[in-house]
Coordinates of C-alpha atoms and ligand atoms in Angstrom, one line a residue:
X1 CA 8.5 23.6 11.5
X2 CA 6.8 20.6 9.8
X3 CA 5.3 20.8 6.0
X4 CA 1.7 22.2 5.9
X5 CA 0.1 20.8 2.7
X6 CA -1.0 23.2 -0.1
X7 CA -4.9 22.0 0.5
X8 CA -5.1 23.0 4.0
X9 CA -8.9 24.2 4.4
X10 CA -10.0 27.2 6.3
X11 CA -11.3 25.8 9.6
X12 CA -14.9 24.3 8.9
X13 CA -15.9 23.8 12.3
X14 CA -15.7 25.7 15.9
X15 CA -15.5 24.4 19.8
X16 CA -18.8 23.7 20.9
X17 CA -20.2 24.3 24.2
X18 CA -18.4 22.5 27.2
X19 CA -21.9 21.1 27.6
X20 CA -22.1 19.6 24.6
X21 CA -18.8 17.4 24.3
X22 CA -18.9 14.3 26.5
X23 CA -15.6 12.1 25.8
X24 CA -13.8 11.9 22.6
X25 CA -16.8 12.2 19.8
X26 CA -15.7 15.6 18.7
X27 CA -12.8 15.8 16.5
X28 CA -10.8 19.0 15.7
X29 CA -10.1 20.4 11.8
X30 CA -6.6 19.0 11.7
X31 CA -4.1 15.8 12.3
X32 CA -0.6 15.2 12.2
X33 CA 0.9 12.2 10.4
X34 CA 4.5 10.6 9.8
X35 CA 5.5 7.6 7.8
X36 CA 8.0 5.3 8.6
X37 CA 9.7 2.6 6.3
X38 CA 13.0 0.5 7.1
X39 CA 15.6 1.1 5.4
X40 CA 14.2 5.7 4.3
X41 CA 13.3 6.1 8.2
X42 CA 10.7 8.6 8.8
X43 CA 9.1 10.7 5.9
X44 CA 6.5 13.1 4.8
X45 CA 5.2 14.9 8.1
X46 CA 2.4 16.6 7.4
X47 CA -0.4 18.7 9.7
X48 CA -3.5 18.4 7.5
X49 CA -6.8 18.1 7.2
X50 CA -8.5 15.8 9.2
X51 CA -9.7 12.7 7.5
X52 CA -10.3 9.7 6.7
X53 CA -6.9 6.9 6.1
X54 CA -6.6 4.4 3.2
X55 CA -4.8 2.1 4.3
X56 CA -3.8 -1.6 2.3
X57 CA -6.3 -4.0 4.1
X58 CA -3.4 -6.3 4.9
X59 CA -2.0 -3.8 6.5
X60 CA -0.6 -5.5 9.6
X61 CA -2.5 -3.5 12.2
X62 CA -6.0 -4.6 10.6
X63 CA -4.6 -8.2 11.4
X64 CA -2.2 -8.2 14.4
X65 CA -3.1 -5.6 16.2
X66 CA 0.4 -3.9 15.9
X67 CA -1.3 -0.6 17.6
X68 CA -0.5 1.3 20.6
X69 CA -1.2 5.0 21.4
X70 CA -1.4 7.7 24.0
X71 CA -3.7 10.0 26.1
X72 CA -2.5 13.1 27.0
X73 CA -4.2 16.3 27.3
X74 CA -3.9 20.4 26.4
X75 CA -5.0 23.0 28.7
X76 CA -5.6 26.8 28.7
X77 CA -4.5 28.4 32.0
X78 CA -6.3 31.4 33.3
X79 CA -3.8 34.0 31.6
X80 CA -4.9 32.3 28.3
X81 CA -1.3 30.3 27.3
X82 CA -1.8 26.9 26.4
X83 CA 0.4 24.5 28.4
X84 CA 1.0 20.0 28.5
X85 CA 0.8 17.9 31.3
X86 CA 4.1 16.2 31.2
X87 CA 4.3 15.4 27.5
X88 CA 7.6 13.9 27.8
X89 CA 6.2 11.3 30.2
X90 CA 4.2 9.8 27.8
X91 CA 6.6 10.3 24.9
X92 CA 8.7 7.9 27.0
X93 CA 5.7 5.2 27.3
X94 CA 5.9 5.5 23.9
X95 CA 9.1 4.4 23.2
X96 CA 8.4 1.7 25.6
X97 CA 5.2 0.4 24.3
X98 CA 6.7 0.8 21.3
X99 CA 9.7 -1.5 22.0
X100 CA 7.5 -3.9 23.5
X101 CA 5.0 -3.9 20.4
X102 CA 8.1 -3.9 18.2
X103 CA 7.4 -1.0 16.3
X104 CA 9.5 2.2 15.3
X105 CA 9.1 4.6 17.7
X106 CA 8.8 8.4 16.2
X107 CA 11.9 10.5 17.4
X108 CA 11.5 12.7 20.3
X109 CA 12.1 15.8 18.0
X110 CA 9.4 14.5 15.7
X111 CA 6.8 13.6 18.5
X112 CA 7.3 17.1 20.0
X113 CA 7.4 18.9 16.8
X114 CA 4.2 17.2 15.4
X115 CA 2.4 18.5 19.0
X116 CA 3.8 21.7 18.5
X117 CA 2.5 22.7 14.8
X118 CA -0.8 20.9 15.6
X119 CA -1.8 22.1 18.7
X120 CA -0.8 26.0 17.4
X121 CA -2.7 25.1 14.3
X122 CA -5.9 24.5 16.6
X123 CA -5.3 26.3 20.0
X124 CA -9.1 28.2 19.2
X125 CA -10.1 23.9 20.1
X126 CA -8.3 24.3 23.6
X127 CA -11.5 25.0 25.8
X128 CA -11.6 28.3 28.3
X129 CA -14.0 26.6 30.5
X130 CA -12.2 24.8 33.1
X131 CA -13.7 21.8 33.4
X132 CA -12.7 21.0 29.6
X133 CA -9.7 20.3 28.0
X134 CA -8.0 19.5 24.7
X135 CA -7.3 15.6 24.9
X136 CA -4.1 14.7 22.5
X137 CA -4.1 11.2 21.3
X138 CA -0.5 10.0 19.8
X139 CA -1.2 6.9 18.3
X140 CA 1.3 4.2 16.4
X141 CA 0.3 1.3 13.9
X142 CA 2.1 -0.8 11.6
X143 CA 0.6 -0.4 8.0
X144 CA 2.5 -2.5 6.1
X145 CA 0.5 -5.2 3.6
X146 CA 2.0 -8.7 4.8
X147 CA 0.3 -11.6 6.2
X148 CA 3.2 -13.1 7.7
X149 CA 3.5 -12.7 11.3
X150 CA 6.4 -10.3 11.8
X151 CA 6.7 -6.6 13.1
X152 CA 5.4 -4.5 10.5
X153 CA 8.2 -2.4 8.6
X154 CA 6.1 0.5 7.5
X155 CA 4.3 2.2 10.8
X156 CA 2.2 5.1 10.6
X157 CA 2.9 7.6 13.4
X158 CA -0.2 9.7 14.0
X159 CA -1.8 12.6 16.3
X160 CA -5.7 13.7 16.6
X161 CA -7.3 15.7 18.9
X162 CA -10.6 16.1 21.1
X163 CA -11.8 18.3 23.2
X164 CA -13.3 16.5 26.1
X165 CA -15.5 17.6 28.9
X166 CA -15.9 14.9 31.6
X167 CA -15.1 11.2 31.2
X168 CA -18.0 10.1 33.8
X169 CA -21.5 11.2 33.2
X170 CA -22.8 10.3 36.9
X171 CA -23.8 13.3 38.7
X172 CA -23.1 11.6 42.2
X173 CA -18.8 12.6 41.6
X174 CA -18.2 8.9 42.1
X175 CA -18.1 5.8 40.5
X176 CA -19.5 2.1 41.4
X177 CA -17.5 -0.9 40.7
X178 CA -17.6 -4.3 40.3
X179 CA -14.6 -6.3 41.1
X180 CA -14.3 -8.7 38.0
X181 CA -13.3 -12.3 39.1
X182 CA -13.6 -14.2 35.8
X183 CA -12.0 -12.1 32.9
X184 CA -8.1 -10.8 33.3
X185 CA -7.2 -7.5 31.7
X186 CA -3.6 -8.5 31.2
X187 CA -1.3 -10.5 33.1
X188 CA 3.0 -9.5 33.6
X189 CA 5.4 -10.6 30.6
X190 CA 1.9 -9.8 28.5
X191 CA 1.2 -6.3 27.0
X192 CA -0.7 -4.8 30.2
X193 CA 2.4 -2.4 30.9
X194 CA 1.6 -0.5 27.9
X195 CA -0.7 1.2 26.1
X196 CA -1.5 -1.2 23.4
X197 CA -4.7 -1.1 22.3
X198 CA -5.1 -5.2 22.7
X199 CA -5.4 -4.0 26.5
X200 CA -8.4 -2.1 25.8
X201 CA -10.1 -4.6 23.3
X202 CA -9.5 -7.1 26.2
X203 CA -11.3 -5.1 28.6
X204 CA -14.6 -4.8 26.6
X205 CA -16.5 -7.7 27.5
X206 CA -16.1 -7.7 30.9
X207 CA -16.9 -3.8 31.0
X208 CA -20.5 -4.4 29.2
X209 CA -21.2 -7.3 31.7
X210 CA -20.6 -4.6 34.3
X211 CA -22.9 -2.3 32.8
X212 CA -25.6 -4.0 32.6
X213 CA -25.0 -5.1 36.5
X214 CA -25.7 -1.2 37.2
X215 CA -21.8 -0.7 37.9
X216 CA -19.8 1.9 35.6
X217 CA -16.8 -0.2 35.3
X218 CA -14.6 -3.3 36.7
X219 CA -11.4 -3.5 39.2
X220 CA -9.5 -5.8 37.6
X221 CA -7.6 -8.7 39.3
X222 CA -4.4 -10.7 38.3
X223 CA -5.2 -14.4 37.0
X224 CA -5.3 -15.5 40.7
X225 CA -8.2 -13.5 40.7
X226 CA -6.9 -12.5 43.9
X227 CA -4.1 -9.1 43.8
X228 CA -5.7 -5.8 42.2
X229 CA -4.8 -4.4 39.3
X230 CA -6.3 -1.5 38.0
X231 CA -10.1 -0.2 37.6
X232 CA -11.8 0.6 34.7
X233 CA -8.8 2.3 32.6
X234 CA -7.2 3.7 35.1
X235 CA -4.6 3.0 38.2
X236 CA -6.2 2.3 41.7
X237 CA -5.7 4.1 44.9
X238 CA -6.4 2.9 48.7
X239 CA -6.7 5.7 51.4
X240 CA -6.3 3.7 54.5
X241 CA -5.9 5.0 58.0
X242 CA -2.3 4.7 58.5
X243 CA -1.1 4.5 54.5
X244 CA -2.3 4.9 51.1
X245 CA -1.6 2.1 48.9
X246 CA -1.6 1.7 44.8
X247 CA -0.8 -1.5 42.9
X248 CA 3.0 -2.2 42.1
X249 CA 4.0 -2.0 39.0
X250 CA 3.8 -6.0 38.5
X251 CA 4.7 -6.0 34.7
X252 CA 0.9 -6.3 34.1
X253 CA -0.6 -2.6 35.8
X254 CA 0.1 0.8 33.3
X255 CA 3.1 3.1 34.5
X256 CA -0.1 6.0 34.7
X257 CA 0.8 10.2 34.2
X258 CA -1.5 10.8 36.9
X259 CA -0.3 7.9 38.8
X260 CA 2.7 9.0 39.1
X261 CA 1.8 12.4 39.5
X262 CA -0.4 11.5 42.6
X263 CA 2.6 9.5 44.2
X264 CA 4.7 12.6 44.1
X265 CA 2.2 15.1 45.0
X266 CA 1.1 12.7 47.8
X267 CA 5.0 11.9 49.3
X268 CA 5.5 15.8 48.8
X269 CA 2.9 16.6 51.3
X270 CA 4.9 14.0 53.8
X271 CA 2.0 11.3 53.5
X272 CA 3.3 7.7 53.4
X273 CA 2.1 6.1 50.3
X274 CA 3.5 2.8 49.4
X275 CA 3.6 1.0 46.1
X276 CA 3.1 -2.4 46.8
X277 CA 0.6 -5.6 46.3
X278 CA -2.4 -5.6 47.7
X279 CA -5.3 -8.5 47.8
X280 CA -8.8 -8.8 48.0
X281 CA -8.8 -10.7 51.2
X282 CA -6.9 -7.6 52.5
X283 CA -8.8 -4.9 51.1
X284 CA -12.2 -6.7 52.4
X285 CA -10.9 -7.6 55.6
X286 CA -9.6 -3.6 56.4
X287 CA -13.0 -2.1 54.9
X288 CA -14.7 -4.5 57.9
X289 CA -12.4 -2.9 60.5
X290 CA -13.0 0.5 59.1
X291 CA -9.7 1.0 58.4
X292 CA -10.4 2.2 54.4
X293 CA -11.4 5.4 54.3
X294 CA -11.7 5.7 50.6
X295 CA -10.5 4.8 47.2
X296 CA -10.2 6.4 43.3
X297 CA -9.2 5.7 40.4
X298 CA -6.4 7.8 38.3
X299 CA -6.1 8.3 34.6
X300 CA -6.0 11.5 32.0
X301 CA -8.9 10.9 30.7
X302 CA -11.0 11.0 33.9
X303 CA -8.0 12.6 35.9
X304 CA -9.1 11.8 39.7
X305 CA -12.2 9.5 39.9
X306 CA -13.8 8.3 43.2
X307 CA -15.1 4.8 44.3
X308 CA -18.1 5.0 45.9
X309 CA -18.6 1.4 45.9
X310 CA -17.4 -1.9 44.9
X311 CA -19.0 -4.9 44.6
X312 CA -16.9 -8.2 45.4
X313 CA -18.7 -11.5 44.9
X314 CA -22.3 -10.0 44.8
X315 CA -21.5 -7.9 47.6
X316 CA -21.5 -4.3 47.9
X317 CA -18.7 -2.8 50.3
X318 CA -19.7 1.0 50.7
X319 CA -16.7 3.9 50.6
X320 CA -16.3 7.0 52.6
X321 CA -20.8 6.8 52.5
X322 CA -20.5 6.6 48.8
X323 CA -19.4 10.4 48.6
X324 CA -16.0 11.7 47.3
X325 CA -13.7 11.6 49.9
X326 CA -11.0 14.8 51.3
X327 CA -7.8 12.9 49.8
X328 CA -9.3 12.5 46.4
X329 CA -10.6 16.1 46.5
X330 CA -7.7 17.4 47.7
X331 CA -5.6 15.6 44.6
X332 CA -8.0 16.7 42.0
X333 CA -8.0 20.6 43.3
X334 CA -4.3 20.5 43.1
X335 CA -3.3 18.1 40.2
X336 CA -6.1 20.5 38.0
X337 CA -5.0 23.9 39.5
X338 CA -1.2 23.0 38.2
X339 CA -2.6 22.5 34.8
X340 CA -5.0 25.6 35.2
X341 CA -2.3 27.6 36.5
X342 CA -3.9 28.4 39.3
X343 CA -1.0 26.7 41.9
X344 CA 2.3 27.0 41.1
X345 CA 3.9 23.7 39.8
X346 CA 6.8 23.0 41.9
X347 CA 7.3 19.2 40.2
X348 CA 7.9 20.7 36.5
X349 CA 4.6 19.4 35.0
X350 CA 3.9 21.8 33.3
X351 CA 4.9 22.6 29.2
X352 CA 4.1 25.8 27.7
X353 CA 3.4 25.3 23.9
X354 CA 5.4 27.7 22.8
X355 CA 8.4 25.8 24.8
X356 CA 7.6 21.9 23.2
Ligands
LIG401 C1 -6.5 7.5 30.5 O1 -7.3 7.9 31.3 O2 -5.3 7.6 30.6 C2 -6.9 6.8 29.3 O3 -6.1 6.4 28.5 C3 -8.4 6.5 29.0 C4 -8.7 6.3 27.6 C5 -8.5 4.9 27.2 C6 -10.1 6.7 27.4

């Protein structure tokens, strides 16, 4: 059990209504925090109050961007326990990002720990109502003051979490996207493998241009402008008629949860799904024949999220009549009655609390 500090409030604020809580505004009572320094290792993990950090303003993050972080999310199943969505899956893109980023990695017993006291401190956050959930965001920086450029040797491990209702506000259940052929989200050798959050700084401009365009956000292409990527912030999927087809992992697309997820689930149920690259020309070419039934995006934020259009080159190319389409249903029913409890899991997803 980690320290709780001697000021720990009574709980100031409640859950509001699923209505009211959109994506990440709302902010539970709490946080977990650990500090690292070379040379004492990890120190002073605390749950406490939620609040603001001080932090030396040449702290390394502020200037290099040394910051990478997680999305993960807590759910109440029907009997009322509180269970994770594979937490050890993104404690292990952690450690990856983390290597990558060159920062200190929290140890798994600290991660899990930190989850643990937090999320039992604040299970009244995790919403009954099904269609919301308690989003977890781990998140790693390097704080120490020095303007040299070199990995930080202080790092600030930290946890906060949101309850979240939907990610898309659209009502139609789908999204409309514009492929992006000027700006490049990441490219392999870069940082586009992991969840840094240079990825998502990178992603802004091009996102805004999209919006005012009347699209809700961008595929993104490698530098060729040519092989697909992801879309929005999330991985890609292609029903076509004879396979289903998601981006390789080229060293510049996210190794996604729900990814992943979706390729087991899909190879459980016997479809063929292949990892693999996949072009414009290609994926134009087979929506002209008919042969693309339909697409969505995956992500925990937004979990399953249908494409009911994209727009290449100022040109609209309609999907399944711009509805959500049976595969994408059929995910989304399953991948949220796992977490819901209302399937059985027979991949091991699931996490009770009580068992982190
Ligand atoms: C996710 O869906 O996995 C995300 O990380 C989205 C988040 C950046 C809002």
């Amino acid at each position: 059990m980690i320290e709780q500090t001697s000021e720990m409030p009574m709980a100031s604020k409640k859950l509001p209504p699923s209505s009211e809580l959109g994506f990440g505004r709302i902010f539970t009572n709490h946080w977990f925090s650990s500090h690292y320094s070379a040379g004492k290792g990890w120190y002073k993990s605390a749950v406490e109050p939620y609040g603001n950090i001080s932090m030396n303003p040449a702290a390394s993050v502020l200037h290099y961007g040394q910051a990478l972080f997680e999305g993960m999310k807590a759910f109440r199943q029907t009997d009322d326990s509180i269970v994770l969505f594979r937490p050890e899956f993104n404690y292990n893109r952690m450690v990856n990002g983390a290597e990558r980023l060159c920062l200190e990695a929290p140890p798994k017993a600290l991660f899990m720990q930190g989850l643990k006291d937090l999320l039992t401190l604040e299970a009244d956050w995790v919403p009954k109502d099904p269609s919301a959930s308690l989003y977890i965001r781990p998140t790693l920086i390097g704080t120490e003051p020095f303007l040299g450029v070199r990995p930080s040797r202080e790092i600030l491990f930290y946890i906060i979490l949101s309850p979240v209702g939907s990610y898309y506000q659209n009502t139609s259940g789908t999204v409309r996207i514009w492929v992006e052929d000027q700006a490049v989200r990441a490219i392999p050798g870069g940082l586009g493998a992991v969840k840094a959050g240079a990825n998502y700084a990178a992603s802004l401009q091009a996102a805004l241009l999209t919006k005012s365009k009347g699209y809700d956000q961008v595929m993104w292409l490698n530098a060729d402008h040519d092989e697909i990527e992801e879309v929005g912030t999330m991985n890609v999927f292609f029903v076509f008629k004879d396979e289903i087809v998601t981006p390789a992992l080229n060293g510049a697309v996210l190794p996604g949860c729900v990814r992943d997820s979706v390729l087991q689930l899909l190879r459980h149920q016997g479809k063929k799904v292949v990892e693999r690259s996949i072009n414009m020309t290609e994926l134009i070419e087979r929506h002209t024949r008919g042969d693309l039934l339909e697409a969505f995006g995956t992500g925990t934020a937004a979990v399953i999220s249908p494409i009911g259009d994209l727009n290449f080159k100022g040109k609209p190319y309609i999907l399944n009549d711009g509805k959500v389409g049976p595969v994408a249903e059929k995910i989304f029913k399953i991948i949220s009655g796992i977490q819901r409890g209302l399937i059985p899991d027979p991949f091991g997803w699931i996490t009770r609390l009580e068992n982190l």
